[in-house]
mmCIF file of C-alpha atoms and ligand atoms in Angstrom:
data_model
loop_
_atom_site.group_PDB
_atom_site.id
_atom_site.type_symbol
_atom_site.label_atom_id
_atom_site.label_comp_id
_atom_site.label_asym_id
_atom_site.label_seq_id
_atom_site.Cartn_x
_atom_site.Cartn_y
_atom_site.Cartn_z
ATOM 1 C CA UNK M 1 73.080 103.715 90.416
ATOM 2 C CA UNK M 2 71.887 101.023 88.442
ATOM 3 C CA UNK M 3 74.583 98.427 87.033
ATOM 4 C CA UNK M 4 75.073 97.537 83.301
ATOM 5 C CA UNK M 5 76.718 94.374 81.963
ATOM 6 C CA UNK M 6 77.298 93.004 78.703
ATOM 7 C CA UNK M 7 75.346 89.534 78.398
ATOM 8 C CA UNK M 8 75.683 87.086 75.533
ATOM 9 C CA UNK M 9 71.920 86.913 74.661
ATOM 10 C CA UNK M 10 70.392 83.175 73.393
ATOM 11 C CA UNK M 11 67.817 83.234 71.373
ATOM 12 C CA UNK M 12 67.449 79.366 70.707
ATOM 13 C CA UNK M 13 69.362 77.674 67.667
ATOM 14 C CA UNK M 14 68.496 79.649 64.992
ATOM 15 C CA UNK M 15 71.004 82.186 65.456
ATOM 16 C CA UNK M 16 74.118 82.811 67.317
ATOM 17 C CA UNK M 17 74.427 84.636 70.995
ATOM 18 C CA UNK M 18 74.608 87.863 70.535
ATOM 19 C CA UNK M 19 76.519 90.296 73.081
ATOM 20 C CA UNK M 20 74.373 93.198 74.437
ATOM 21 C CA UNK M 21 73.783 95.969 77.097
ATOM 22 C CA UNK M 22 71.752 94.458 80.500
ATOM 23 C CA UNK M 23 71.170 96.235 83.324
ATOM 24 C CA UNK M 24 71.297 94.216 86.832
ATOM 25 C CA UNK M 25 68.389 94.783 89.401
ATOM 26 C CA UNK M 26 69.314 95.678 92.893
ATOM 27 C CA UNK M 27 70.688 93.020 95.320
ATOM 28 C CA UNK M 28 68.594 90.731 97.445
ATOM 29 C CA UNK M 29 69.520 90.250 100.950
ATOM 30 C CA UNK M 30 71.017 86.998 99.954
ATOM 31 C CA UNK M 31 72.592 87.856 96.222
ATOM 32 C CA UNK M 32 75.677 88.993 95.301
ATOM 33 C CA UNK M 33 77.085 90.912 92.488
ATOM 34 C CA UNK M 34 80.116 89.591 90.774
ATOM 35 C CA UNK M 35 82.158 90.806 88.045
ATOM 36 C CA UNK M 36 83.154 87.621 86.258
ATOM 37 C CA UNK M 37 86.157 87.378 85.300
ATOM 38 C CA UNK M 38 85.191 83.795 83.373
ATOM 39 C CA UNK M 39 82.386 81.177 82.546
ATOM 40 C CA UNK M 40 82.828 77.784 81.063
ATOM 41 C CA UNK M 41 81.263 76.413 78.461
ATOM 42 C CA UNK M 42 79.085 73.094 79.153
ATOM 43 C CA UNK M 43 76.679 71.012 76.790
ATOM 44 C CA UNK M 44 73.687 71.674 79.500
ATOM 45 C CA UNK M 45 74.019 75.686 77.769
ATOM 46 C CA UNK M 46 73.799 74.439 74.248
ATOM 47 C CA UNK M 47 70.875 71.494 75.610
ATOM 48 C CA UNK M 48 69.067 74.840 76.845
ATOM 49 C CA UNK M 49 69.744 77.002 73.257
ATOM 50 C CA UNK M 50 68.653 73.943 71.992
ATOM 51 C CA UNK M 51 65.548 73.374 74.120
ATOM 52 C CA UNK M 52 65.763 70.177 75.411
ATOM 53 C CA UNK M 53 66.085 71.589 78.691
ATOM 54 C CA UNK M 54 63.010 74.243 79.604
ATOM 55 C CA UNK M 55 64.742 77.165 80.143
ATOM 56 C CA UNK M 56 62.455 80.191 78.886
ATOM 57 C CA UNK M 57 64.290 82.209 76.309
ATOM 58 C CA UNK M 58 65.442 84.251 75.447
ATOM 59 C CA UNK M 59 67.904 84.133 78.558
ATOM 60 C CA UNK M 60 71.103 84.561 79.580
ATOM 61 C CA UNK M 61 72.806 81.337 79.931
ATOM 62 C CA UNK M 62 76.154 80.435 81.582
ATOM 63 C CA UNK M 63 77.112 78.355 84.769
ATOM 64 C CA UNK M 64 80.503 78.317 85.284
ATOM 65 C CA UNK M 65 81.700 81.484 86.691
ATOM 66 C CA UNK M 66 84.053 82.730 88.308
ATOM 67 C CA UNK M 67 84.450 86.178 89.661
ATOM 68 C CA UNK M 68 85.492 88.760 91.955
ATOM 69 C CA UNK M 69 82.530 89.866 94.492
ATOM 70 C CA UNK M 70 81.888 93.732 93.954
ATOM 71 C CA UNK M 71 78.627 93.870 96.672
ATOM 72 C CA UNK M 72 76.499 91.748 98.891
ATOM 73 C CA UNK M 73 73.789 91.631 100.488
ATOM 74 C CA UNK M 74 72.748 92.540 104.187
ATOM 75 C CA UNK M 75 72.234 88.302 104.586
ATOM 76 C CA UNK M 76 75.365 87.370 103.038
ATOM 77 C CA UNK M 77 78.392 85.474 104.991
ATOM 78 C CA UNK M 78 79.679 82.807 101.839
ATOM 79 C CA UNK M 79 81.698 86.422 100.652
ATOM 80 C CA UNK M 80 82.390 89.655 100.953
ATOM 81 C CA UNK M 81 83.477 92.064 98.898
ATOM 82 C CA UNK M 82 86.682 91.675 97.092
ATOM 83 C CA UNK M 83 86.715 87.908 97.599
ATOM 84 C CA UNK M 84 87.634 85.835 94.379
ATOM 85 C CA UNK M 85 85.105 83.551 94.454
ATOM 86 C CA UNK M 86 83.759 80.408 92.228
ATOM 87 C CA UNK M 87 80.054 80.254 90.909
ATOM 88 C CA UNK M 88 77.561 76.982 90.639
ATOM 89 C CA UNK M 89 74.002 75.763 90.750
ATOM 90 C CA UNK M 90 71.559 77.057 93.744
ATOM 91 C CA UNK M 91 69.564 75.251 95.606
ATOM 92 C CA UNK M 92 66.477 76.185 98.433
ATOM 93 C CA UNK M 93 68.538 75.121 101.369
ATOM 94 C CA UNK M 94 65.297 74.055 103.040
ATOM 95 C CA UNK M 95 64.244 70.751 101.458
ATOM 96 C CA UNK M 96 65.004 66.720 102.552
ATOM 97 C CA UNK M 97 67.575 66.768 100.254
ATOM 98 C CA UNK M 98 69.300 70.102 101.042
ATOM 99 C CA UNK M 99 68.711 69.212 104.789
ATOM 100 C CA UNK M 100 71.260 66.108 104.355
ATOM 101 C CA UNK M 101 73.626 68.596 102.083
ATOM 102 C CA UNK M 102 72.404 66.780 99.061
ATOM 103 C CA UNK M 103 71.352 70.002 96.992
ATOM 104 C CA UNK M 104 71.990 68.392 93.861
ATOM 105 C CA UNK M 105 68.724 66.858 94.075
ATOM 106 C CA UNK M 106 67.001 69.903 95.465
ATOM 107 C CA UNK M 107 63.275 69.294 95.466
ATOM 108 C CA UNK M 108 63.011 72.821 94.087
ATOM 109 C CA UNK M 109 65.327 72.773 91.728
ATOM 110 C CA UNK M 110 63.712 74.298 89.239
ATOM 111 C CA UNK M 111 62.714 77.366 90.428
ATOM 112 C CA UNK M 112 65.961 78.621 91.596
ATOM 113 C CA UNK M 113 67.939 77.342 88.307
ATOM 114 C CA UNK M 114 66.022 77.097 85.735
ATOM 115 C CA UNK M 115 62.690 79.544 85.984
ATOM 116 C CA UNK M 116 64.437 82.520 84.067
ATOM 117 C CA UNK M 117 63.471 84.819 87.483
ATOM 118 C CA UNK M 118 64.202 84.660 91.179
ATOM 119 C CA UNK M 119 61.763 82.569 93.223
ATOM 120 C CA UNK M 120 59.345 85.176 93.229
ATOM 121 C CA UNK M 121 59.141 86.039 89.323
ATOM 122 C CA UNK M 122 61.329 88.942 89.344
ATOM 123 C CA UNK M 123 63.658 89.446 86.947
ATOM 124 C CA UNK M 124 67.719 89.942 87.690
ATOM 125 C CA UNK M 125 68.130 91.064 84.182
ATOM 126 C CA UNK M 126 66.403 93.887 82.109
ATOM 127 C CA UNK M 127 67.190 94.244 78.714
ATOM 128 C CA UNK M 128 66.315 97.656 76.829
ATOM 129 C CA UNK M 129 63.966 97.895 79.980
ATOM 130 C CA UNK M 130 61.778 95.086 79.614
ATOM 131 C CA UNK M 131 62.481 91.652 81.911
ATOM 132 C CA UNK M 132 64.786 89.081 80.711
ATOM 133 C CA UNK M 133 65.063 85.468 81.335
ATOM 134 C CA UNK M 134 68.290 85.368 83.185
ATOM 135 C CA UNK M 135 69.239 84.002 86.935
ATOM 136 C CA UNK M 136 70.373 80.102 84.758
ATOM 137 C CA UNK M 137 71.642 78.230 87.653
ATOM 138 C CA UNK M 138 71.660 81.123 90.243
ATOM 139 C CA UNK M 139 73.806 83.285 88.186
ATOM 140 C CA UNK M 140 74.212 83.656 84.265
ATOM 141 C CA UNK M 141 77.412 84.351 84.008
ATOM 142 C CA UNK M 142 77.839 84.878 80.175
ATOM 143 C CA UNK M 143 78.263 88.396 81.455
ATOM 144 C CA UNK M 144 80.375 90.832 82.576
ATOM 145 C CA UNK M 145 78.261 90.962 85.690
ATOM 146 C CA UNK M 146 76.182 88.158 87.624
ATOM 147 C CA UNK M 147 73.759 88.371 90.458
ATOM 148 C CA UNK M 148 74.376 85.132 92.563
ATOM 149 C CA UNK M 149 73.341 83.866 95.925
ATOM 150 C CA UNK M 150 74.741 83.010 99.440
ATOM 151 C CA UNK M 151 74.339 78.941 98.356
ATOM 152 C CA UNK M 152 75.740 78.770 95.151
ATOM 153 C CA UNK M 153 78.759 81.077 95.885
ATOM 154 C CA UNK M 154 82.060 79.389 97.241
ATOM 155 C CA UNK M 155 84.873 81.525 98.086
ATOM 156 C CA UNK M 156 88.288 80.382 96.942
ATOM 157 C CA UNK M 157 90.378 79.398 99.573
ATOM 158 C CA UNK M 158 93.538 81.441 100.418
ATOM 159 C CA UNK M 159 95.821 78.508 99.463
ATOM 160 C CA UNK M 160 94.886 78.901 96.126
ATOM 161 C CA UNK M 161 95.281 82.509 95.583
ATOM 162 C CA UNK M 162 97.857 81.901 92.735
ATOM 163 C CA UNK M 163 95.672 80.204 90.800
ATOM 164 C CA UNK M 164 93.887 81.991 88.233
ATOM 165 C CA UNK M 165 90.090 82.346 88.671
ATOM 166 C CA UNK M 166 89.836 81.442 84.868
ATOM 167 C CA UNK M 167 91.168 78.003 85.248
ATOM 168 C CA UNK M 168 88.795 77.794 88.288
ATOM 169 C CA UNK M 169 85.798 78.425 86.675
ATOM 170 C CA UNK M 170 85.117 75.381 85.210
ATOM 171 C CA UNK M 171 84.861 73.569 89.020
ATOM 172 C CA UNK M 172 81.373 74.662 89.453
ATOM 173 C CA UNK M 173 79.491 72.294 86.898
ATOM 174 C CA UNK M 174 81.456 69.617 84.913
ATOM 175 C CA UNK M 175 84.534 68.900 86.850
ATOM 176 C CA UNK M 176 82.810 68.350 90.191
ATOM 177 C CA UNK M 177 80.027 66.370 88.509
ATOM 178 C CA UNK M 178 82.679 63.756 87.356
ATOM 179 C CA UNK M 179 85.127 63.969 90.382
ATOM 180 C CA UNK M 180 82.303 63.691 92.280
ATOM 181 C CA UNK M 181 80.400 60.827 90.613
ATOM 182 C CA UNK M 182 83.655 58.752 91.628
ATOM 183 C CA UNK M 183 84.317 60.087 94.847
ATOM 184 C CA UNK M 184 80.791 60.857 96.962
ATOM 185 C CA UNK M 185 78.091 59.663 94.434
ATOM 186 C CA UNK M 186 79.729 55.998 93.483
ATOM 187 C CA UNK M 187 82.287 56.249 96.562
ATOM 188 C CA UNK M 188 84.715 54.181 94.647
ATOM 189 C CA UNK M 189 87.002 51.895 96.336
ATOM 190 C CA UNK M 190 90.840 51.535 95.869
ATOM 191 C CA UNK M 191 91.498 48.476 94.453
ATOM 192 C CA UNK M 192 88.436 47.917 92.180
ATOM 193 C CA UNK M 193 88.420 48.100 88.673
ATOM 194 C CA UNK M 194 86.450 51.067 86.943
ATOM 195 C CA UNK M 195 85.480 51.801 83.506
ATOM 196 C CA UNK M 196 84.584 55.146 82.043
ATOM 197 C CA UNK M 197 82.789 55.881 79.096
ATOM 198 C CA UNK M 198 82.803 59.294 77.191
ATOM 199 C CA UNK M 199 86.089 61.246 77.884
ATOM 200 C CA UNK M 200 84.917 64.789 77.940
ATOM 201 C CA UNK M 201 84.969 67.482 80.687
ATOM 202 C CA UNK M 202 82.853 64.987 83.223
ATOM 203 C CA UNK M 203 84.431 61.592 82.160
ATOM 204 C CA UNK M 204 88.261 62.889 82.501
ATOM 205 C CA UNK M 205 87.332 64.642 85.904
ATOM 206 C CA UNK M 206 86.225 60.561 86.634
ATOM 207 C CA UNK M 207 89.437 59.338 85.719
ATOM 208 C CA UNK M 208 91.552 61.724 87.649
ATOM 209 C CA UNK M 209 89.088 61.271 90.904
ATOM 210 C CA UNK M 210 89.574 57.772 90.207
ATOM 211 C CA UNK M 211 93.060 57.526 90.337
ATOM 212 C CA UNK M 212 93.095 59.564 93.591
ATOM 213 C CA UNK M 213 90.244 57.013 94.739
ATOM 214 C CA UNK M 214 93.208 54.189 93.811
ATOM 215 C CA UNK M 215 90.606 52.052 91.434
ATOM 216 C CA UNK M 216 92.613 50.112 89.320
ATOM 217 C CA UNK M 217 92.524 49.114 86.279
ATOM 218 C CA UNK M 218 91.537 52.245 85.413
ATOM 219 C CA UNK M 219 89.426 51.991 81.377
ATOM 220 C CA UNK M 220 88.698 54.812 79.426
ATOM 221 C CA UNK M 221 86.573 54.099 76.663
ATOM 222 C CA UNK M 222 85.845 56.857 73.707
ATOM 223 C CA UNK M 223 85.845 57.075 69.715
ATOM 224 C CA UNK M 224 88.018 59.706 69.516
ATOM 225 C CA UNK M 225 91.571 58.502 69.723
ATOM 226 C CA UNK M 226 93.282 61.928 70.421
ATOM 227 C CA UNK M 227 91.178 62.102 74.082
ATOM 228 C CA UNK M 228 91.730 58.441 75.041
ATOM 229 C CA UNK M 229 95.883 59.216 74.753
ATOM 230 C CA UNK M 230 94.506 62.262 76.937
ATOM 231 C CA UNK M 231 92.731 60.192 79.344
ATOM 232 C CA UNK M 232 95.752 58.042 80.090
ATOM 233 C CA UNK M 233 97.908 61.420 80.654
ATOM 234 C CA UNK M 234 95.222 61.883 82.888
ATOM 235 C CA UNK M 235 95.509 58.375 85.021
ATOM 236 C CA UNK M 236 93.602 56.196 83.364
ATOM 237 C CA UNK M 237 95.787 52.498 82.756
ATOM 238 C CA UNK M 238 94.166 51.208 79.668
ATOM 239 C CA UNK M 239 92.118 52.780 76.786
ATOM 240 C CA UNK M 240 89.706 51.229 74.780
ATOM 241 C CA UNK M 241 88.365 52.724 71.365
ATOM 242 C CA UNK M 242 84.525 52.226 71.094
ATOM 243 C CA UNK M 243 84.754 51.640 67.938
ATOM 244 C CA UNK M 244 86.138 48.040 68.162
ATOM 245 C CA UNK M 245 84.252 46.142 70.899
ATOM 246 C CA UNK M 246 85.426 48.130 74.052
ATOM 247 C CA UNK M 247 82.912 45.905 76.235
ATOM 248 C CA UNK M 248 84.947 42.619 75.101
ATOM 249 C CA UNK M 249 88.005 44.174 75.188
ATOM 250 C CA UNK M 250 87.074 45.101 78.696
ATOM 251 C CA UNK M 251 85.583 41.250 80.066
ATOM 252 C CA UNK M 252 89.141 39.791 78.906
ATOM 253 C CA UNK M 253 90.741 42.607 81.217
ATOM 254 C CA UNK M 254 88.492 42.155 83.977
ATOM 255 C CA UNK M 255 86.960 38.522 83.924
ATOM 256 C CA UNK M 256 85.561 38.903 87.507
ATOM 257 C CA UNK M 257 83.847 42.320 86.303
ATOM 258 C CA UNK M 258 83.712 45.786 86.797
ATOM 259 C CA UNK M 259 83.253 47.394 90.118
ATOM 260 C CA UNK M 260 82.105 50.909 88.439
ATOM 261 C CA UNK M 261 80.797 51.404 85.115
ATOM 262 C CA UNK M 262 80.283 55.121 84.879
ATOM 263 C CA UNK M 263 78.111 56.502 81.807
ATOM 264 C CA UNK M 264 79.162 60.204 80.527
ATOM 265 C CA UNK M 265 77.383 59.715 77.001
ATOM 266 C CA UNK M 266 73.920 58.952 77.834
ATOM 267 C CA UNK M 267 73.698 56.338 74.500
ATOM 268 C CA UNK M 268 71.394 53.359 75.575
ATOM 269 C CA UNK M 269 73.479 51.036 74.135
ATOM 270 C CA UNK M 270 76.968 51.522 76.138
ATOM 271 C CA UNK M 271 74.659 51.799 78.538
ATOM 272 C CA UNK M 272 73.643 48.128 78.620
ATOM 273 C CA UNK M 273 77.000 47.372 77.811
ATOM 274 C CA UNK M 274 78.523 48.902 80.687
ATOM 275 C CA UNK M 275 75.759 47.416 82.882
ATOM 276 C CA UNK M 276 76.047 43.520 81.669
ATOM 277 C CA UNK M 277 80.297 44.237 82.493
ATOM 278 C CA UNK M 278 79.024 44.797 86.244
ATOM 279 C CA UNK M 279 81.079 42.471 89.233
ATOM 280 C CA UNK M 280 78.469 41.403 92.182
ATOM 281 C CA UNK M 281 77.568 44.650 93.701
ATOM 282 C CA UNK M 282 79.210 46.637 91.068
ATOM 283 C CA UNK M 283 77.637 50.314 90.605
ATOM 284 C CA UNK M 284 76.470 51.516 87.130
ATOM 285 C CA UNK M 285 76.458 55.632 87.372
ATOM 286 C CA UNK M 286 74.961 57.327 84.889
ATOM 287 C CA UNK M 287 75.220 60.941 84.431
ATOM 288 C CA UNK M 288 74.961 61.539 80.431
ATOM 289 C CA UNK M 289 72.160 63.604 78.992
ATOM 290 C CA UNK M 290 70.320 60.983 76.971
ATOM 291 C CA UNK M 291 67.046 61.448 74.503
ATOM 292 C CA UNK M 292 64.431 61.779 77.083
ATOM 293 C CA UNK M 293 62.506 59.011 75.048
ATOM 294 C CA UNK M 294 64.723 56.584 75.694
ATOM 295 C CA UNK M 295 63.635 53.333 78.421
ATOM 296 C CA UNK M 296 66.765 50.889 79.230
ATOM 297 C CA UNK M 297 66.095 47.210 79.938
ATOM 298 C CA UNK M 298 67.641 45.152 82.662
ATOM 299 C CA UNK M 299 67.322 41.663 82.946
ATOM 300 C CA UNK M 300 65.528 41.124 86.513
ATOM 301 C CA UNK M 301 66.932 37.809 87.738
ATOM 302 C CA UNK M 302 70.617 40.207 87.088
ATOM 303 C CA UNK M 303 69.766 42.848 88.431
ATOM 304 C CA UNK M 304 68.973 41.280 92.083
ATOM 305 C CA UNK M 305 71.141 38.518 91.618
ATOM 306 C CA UNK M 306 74.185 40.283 92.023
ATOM 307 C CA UNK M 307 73.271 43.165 93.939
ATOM 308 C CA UNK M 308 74.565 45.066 91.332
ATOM 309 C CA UNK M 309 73.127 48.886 91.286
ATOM 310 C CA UNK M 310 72.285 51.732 88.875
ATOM 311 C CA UNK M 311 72.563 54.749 90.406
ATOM 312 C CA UNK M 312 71.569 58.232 87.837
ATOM 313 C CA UNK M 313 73.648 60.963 89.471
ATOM 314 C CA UNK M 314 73.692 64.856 88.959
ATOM 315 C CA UNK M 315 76.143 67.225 89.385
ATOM 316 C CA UNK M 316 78.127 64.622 91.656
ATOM 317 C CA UNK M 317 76.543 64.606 94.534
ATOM 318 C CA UNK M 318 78.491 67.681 95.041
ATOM 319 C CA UNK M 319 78.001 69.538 98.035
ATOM 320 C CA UNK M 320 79.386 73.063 97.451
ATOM 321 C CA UNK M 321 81.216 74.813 100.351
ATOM 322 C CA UNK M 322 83.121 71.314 101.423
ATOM 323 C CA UNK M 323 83.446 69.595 97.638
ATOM 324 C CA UNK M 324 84.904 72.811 95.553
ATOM 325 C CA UNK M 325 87.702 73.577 98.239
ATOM 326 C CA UNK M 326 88.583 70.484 98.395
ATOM 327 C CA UNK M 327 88.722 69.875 94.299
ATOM 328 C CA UNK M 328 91.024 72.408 94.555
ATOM 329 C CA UNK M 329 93.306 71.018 96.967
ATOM 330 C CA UNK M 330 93.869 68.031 94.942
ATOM 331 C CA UNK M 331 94.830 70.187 91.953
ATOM 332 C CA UNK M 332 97.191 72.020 94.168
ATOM 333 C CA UNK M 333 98.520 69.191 95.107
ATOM 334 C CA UNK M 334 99.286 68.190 91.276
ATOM 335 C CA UNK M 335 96.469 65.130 91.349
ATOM 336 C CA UNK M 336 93.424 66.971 89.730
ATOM 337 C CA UNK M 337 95.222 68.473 86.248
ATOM 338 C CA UNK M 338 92.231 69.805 84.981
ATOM 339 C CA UNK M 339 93.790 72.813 83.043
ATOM 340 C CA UNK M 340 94.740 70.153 80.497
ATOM 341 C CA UNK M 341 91.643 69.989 79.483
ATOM 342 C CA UNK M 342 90.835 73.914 78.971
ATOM 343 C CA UNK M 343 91.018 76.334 75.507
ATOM 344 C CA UNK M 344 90.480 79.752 76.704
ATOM 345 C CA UNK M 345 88.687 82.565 74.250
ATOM 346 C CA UNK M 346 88.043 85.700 75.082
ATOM 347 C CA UNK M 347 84.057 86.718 75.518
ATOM 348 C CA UNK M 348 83.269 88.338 71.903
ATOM 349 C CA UNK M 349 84.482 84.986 70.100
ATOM 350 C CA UNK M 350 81.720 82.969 72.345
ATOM 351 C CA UNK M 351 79.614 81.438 69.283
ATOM 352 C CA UNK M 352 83.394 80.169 68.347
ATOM 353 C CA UNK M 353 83.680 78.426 71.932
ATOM 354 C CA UNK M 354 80.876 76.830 71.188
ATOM 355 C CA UNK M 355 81.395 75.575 67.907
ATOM 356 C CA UNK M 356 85.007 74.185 69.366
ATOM 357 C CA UNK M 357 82.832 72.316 72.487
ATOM 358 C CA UNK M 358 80.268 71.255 69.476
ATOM 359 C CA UNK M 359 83.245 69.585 66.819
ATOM 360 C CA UNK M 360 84.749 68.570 69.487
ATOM 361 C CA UNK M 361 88.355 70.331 69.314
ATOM 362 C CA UNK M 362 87.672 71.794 73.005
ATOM 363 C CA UNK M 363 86.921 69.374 75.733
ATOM 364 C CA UNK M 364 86.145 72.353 78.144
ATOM 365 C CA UNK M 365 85.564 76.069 76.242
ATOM 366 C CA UNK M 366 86.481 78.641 78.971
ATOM 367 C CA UNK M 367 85.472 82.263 78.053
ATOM 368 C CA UNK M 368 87.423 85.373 79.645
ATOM 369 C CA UNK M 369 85.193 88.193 80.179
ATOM 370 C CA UNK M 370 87.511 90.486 82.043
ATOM 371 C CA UNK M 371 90.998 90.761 84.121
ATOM 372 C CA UNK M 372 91.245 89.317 87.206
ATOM 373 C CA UNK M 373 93.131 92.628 88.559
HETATM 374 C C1 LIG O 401 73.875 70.219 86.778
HETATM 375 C C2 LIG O 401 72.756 69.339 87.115
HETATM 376 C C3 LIG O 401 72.251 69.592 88.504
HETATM 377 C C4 LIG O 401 73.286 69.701 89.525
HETATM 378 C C5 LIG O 401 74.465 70.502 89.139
HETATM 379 C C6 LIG O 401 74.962 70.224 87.769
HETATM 380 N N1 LIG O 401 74.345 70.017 85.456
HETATM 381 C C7 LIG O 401 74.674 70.963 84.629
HETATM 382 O O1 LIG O 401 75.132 70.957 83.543
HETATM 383 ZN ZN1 LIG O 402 76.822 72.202 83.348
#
């Protein structure tokens, strides 16, 4: 019997997503079928509507599900059926970088995220019978229903069986790509000073994974005044507005330099900025989606002198089956807040989720497609 889901359909930026019927093709040996329960919202969806990422379209976007696992199949041991489990990016498994659980940098990347098809061309969504782009990141899960796979399926642990998969959801893209910056990309040491500019979903999940890391001072910088009194609720110590000379404001704090300058906003200039605030051996990450045209410039004789390092970093270095649990064992523990940063809406008002990430009044959109029980 085959499956039918509603999908939010994106047809690029001339009009909104519209919700309509899909039908899901049969399982793979290694796919399961969720019913999601929730998906995120995260700017690399609206970079996709938008095309600066090349994602065929139309397509079914979404990357931040999380479901409950209806069927698997025959290959699959991350789940089973029943199993609340949280969705992310896939990966080959079978690559140098997957082979030293680095599958953020998957050599293949592209193919099982970002094709529109499996691996093999075939499509995991049909749409008034004909093929539709659909398997974004190894699931799609602006849906009622997702096809995902063994790798980019974690199973939430049983210690965290109160929490609701909704408030999970968000774990599999932004929140481990900032914790994770900090904590396995950067490795940041207690005692040094870090400064983090941008403070949406990925810079506040860097503040909090600093503060567990002990970094101190802890800067947030941002222009928007309402999310730097956020980011010290959040554990940062001081907050700097961009607007007013944050990189000066920050060399009178920390005349020695900065251990870790992390980059959310991908803007060349607090780029440089953050850069030129660097201690000996201090670590530049940069993460933010910047204009694909733009070259930074580093003065050579710095850049060795110092040993000082710029390091780009996706998704956090995050390896899946250890990194997720353990983000969630910090929140249990009360040190990863996260859910401050949520505004829930329910799965019809999606174009609305996406205005409130776009203006700003959201830091992380999470969309409820159906009950968890
Ligand atoms: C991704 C980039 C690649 C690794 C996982 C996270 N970012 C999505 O928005
Ligand atoms: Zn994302």
């Amino acid at each position: 019997m085959p499956v039918h889901a509603k999908a939010a359909i994106c047809r690029g930026n001339s009009e909104p997503f519209a919700i309509e019927e899909v039908t899901l093709d049969d399982l793979r040996p290694d796919e399961l079928r969720v019913r999601i329960v929730a998906c995120g919202v995260c700017h690399t969806d609206m970079a996709v509507r938008d095309q600066q990422v090349p994602v065929p379209l139309p397509a079914v976007l979404g990357h931040e599900g999380a479901g409950i696992v209806e069927e698997v199949g025959a290959g699959v041991t991350a789940a089973k059926p029943g199993d609340r489990v949280i969705l992310s990016f896939n990966s080959c498994g079978d690559c140098p970088s997957c082979d030293i659980d680095a599958p953020t940098y998957c050599y293949n990347f592209f193919p099982h995220n970002w094709s529109g098809a499996r691996t093999d061309g075939s499509a995991t969504l049909m749409l008034n019978g004909e093929k539709l782009n659909a398997n974004f990141f190894g699931q799609s899960s602006f849906a009622t229903y997702a096809i995902a796979h063994e790798r980019n399926t974690v199973r939430v642990p049983d210690t965290a069986a109160d929490i609701p998969l909704e408030r999970l959801s968000p774990l599999g893209c932004g929140l481990m790509t900032g914790a994770g910056a900090v904590l396995r990309s950067m490795k940041v040491r207690a005692g040094l000073p870090i400064a983090v500019f941008g403070a949406g979903t990925v810079g506040m999940a860097a503040i909090m994974a600093a503060k567990i890391a002990g970094a101190d001072p802890i800067i947030a910088v941002d222009v928007n005044d309402e999310r730097l009194a956020m980011a010290m609720e959040l554990g940062a110590t001081h907050i700097f507005n961009g607007k007013d000379d944050a990189a000066a404001k920050i060399r009178d704090l920390c005349p020695a330099g900065l251990g870790y300058a992390f980059d959310t906003t991908g803007i060349n200039k607090v780029i440089e900025d953050a850069w030129g605030l660097l201690a000996p051996m201090g670590v530049c990450g940069i993460v933010g989606a910047s204009n694909p045209e733009d070259n930074l410039t580093f003065n050579e004789a710095a850049f060795m002198g110092g040993g000082r390092r710029v390091m780009g970093i996706l998704g956090g270095d995050s390896d899946l089956e250890s990194f997720l649990p353990k983000l969630i064992d910090y929140h249990l523990k009360g040190q990863f807040p996260f859910e401050k940063l949520i505004g829930y809406f329910e799965f019809n008002q999606i174009n609305d989720a996406i205005a409130a990430s776009e203006n700003g009044s959201v830091i992380k959109p999470v969309l409820r497609m159906s009950a968890e029980t």
